[in-house]
mmCIF file of N, CA and C in Angstrom:
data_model
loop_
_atom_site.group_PDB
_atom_site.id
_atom_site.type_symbol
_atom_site.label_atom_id
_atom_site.label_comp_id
_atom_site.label_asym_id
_atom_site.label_seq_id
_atom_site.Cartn_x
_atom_site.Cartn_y
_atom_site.Cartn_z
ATOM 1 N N UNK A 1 0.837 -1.180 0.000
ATOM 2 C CA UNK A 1 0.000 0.000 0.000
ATOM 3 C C UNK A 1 0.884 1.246 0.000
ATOM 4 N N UNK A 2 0.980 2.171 -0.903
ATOM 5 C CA UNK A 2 1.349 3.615 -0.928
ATOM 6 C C UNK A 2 0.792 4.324 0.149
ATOM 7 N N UNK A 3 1.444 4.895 0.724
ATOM 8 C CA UNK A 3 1.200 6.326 1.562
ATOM 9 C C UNK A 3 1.701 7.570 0.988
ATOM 10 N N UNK A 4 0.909 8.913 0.713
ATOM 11 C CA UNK A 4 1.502 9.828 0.152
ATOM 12 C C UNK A 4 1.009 10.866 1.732
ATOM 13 N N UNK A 5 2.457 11.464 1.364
ATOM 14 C CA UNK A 5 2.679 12.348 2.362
ATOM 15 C C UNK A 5 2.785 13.644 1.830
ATOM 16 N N UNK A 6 2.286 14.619 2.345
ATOM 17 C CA UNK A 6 1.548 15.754 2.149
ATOM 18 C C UNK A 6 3.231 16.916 2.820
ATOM 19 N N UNK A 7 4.001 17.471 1.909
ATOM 20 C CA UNK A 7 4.977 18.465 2.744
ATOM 21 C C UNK A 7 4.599 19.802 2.428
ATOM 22 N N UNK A 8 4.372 20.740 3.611
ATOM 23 C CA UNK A 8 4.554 22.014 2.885
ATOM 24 C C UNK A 8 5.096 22.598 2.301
ATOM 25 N N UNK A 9 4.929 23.291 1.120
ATOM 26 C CA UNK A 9 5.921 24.218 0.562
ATOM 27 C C UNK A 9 7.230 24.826 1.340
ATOM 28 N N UNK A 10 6.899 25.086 2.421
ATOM 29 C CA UNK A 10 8.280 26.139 3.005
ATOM 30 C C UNK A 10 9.108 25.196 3.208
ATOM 31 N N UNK A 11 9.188 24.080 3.443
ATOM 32 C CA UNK A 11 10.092 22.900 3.547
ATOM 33 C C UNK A 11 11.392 23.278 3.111
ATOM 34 N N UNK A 12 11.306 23.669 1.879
ATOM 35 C CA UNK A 12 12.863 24.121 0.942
ATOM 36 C C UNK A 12 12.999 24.819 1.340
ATOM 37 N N UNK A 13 12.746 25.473 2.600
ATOM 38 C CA UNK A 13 13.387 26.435 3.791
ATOM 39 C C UNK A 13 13.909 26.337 5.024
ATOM 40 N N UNK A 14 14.025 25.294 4.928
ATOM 41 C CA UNK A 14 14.473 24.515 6.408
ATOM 42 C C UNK A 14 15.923 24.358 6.138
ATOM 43 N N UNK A 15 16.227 25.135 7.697
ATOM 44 C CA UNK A 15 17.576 24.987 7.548
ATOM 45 C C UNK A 15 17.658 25.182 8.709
ATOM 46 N N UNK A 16 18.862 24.645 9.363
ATOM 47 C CA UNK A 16 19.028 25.038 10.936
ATOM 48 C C UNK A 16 19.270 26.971 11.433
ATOM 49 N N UNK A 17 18.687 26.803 12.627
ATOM 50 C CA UNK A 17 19.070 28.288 13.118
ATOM 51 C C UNK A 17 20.555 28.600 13.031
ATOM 52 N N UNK A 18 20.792 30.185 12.961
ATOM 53 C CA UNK A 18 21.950 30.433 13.050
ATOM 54 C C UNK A 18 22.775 29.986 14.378
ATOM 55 N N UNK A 19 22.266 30.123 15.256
ATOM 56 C CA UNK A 19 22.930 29.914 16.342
ATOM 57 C C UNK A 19 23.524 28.082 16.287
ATOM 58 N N UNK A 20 22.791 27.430 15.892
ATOM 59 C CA UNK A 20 22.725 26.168 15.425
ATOM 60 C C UNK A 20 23.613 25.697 14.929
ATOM 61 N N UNK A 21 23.884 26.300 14.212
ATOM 62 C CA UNK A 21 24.595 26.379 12.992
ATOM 63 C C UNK A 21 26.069 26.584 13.295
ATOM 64 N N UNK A 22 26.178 27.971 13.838
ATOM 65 C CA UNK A 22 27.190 28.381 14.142
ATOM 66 C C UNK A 22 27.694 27.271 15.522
ATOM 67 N N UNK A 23 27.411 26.801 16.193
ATOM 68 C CA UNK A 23 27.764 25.989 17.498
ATOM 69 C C UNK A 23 28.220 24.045 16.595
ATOM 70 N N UNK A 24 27.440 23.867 15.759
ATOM 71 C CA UNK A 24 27.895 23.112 15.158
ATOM 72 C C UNK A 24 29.519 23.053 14.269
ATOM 73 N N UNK A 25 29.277 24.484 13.912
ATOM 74 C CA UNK A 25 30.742 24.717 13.461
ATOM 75 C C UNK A 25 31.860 24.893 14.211
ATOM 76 N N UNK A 26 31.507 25.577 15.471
ATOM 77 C CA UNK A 26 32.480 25.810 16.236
ATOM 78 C C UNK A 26 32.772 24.106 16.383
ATOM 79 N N UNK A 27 31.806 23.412 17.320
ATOM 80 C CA UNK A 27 32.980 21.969 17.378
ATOM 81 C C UNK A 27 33.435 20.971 16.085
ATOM 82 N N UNK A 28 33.132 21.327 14.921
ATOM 83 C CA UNK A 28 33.828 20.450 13.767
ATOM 84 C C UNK A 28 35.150 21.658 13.702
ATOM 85 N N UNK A 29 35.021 22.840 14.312
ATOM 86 C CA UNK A 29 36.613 23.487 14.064
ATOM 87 C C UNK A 29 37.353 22.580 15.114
ATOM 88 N N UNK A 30 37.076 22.515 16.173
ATOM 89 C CA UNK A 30 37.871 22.488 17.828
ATOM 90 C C UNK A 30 37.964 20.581 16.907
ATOM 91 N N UNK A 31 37.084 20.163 16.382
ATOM 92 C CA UNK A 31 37.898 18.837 15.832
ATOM 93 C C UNK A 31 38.917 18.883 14.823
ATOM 94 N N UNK A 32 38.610 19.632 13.908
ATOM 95 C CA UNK A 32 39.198 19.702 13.051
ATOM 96 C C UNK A 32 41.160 20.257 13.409
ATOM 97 N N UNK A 33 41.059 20.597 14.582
ATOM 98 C CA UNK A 33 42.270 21.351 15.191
ATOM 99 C C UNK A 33 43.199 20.562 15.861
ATOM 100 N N UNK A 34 42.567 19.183 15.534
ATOM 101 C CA UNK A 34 43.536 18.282 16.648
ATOM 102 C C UNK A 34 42.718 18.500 18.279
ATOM 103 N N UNK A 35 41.422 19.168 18.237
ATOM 104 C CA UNK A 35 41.351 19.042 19.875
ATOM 105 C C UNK A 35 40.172 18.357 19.899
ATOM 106 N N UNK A 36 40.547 17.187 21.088
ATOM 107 C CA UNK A 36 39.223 16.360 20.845
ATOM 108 C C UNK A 36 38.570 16.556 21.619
ATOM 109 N N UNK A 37 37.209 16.190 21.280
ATOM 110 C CA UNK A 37 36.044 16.573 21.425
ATOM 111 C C UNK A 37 35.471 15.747 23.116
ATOM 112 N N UNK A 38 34.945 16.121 23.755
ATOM 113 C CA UNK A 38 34.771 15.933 25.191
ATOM 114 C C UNK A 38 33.006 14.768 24.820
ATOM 115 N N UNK A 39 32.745 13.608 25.433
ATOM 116 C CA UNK A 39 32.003 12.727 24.844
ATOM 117 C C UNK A 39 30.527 13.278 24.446
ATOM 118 N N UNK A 40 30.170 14.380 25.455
ATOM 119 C CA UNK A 40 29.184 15.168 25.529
ATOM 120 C C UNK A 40 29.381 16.438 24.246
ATOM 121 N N UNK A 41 30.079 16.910 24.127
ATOM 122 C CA UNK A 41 30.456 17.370 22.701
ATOM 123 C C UNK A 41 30.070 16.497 21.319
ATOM 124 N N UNK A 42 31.300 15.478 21.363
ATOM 125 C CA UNK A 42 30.644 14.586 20.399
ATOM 126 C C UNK A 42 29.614 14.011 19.696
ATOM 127 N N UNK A 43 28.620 13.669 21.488
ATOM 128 C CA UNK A 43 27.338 13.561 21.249
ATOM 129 C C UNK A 43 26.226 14.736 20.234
ATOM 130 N N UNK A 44 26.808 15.925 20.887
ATOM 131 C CA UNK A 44 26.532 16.643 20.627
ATOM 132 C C UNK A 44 26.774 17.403 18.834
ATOM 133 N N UNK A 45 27.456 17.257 18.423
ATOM 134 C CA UNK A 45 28.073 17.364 17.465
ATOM 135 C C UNK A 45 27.295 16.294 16.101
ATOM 136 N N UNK A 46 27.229 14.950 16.591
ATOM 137 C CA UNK A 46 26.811 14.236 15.610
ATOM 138 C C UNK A 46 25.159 14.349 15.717
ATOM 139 N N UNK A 47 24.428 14.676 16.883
ATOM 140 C CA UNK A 47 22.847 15.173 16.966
ATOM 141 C C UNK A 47 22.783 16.396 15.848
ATOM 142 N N UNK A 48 23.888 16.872 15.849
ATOM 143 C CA UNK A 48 23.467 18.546 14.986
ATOM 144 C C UNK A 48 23.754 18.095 13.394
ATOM 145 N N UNK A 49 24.662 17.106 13.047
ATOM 146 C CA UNK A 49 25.027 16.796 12.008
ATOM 147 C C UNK A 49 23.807 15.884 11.773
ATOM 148 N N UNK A 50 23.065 14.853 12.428
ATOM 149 C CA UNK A 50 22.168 14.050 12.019
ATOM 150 C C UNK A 50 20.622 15.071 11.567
ATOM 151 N N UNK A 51 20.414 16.067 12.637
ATOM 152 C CA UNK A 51 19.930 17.213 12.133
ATOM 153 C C UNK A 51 19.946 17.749 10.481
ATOM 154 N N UNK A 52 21.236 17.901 10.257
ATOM 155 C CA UNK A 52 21.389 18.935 9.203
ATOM 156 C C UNK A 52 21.055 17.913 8.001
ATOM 157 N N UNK A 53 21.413 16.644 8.525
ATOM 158 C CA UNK A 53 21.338 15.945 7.078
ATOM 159 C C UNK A 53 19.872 15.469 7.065
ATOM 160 N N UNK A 54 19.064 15.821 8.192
ATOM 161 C CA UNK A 54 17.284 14.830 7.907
ATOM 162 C C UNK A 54 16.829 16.351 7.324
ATOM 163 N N UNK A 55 17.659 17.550 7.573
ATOM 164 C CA UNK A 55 16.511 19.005 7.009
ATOM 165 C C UNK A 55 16.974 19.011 5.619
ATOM 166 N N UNK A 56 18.119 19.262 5.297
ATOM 167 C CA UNK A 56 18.761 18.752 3.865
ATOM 168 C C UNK A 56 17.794 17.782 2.954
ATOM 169 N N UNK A 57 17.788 16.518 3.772
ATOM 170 C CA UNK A 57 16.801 15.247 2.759
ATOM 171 C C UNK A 57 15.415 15.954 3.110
ATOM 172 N N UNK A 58 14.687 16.609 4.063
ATOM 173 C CA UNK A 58 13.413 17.454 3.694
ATOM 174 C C UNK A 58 13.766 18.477 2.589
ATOM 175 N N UNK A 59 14.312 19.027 2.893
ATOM 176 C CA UNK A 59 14.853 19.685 1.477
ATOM 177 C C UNK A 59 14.284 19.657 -0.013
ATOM 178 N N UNK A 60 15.913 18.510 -0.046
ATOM 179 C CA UNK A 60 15.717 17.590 -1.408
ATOM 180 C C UNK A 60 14.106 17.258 -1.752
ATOM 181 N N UNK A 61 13.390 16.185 -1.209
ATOM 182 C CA UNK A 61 11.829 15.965 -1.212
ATOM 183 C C UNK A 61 11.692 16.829 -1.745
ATOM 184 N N UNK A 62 11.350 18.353 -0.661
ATOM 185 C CA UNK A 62 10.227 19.071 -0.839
ATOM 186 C C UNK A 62 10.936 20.012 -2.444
ATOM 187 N N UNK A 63 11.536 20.213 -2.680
ATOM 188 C CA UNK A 63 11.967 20.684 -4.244
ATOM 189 C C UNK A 63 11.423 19.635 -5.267
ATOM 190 N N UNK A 64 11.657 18.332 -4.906
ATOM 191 C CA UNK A 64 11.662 17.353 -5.927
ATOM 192 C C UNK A 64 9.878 17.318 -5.899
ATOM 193 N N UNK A 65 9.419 17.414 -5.225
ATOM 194 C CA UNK A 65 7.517 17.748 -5.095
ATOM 195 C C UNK A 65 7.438 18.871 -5.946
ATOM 196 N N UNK A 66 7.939 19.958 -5.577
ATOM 197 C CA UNK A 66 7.574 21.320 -6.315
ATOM 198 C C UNK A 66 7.999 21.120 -7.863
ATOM 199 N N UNK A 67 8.681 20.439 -8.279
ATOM 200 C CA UNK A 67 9.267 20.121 -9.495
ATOM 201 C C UNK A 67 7.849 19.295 -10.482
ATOM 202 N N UNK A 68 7.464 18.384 -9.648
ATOM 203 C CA UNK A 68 6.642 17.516 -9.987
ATOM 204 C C UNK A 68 5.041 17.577 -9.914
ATOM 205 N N UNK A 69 5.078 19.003 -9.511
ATOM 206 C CA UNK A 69 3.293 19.748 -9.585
ATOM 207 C C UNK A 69 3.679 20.519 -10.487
#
C-alpha cells in the first residue's frame, strides 16, 4: 500500500538556526584542530550533524515535489 505524504511548501526552507549552525561549526573546528572533542560534545556534534542531514533530505523531497506539480 502507498502512503503519500503531504509536505509544505516552506520545507525548501528549512535549515538550521543560526545559532545552530554556528555551534555546530564551532565543534567540527575544535575537531578539526587536533582538539578532541569531550564525549558530551561529540554527542553533541553528531545530533546537529544528524539534524542537518534529515533538514537537507526534507529539502531535497520538498523541491523534488515542487518540481513535480
Amino acid at each position: 500500500m502507498l502512503t503519500t505524504i503531504e509536505l509544505p511548501q516552506e520545507v525548501v526552507h528549512f535549515e538550521l538556526p543560526e545559532a545552530v549552525q554556528s555551534r555546530l561549526q564551532f565543534l567540527l573546528d575544535k575537531q578539526d584542530e587536533g582538539e578532541a572533542l569531550t564525549p558530551e560534545e561529540l554527542a553533541e556534534a553528531e545530533g546537529l550533524v544528524d539534524l542537518a542531514e534529515f533538514l537537507s533530505y526534507l529539502r531535497l523531497k520538498g523541491r523534488r515535489v515542487q518540481q513535480d506539480t
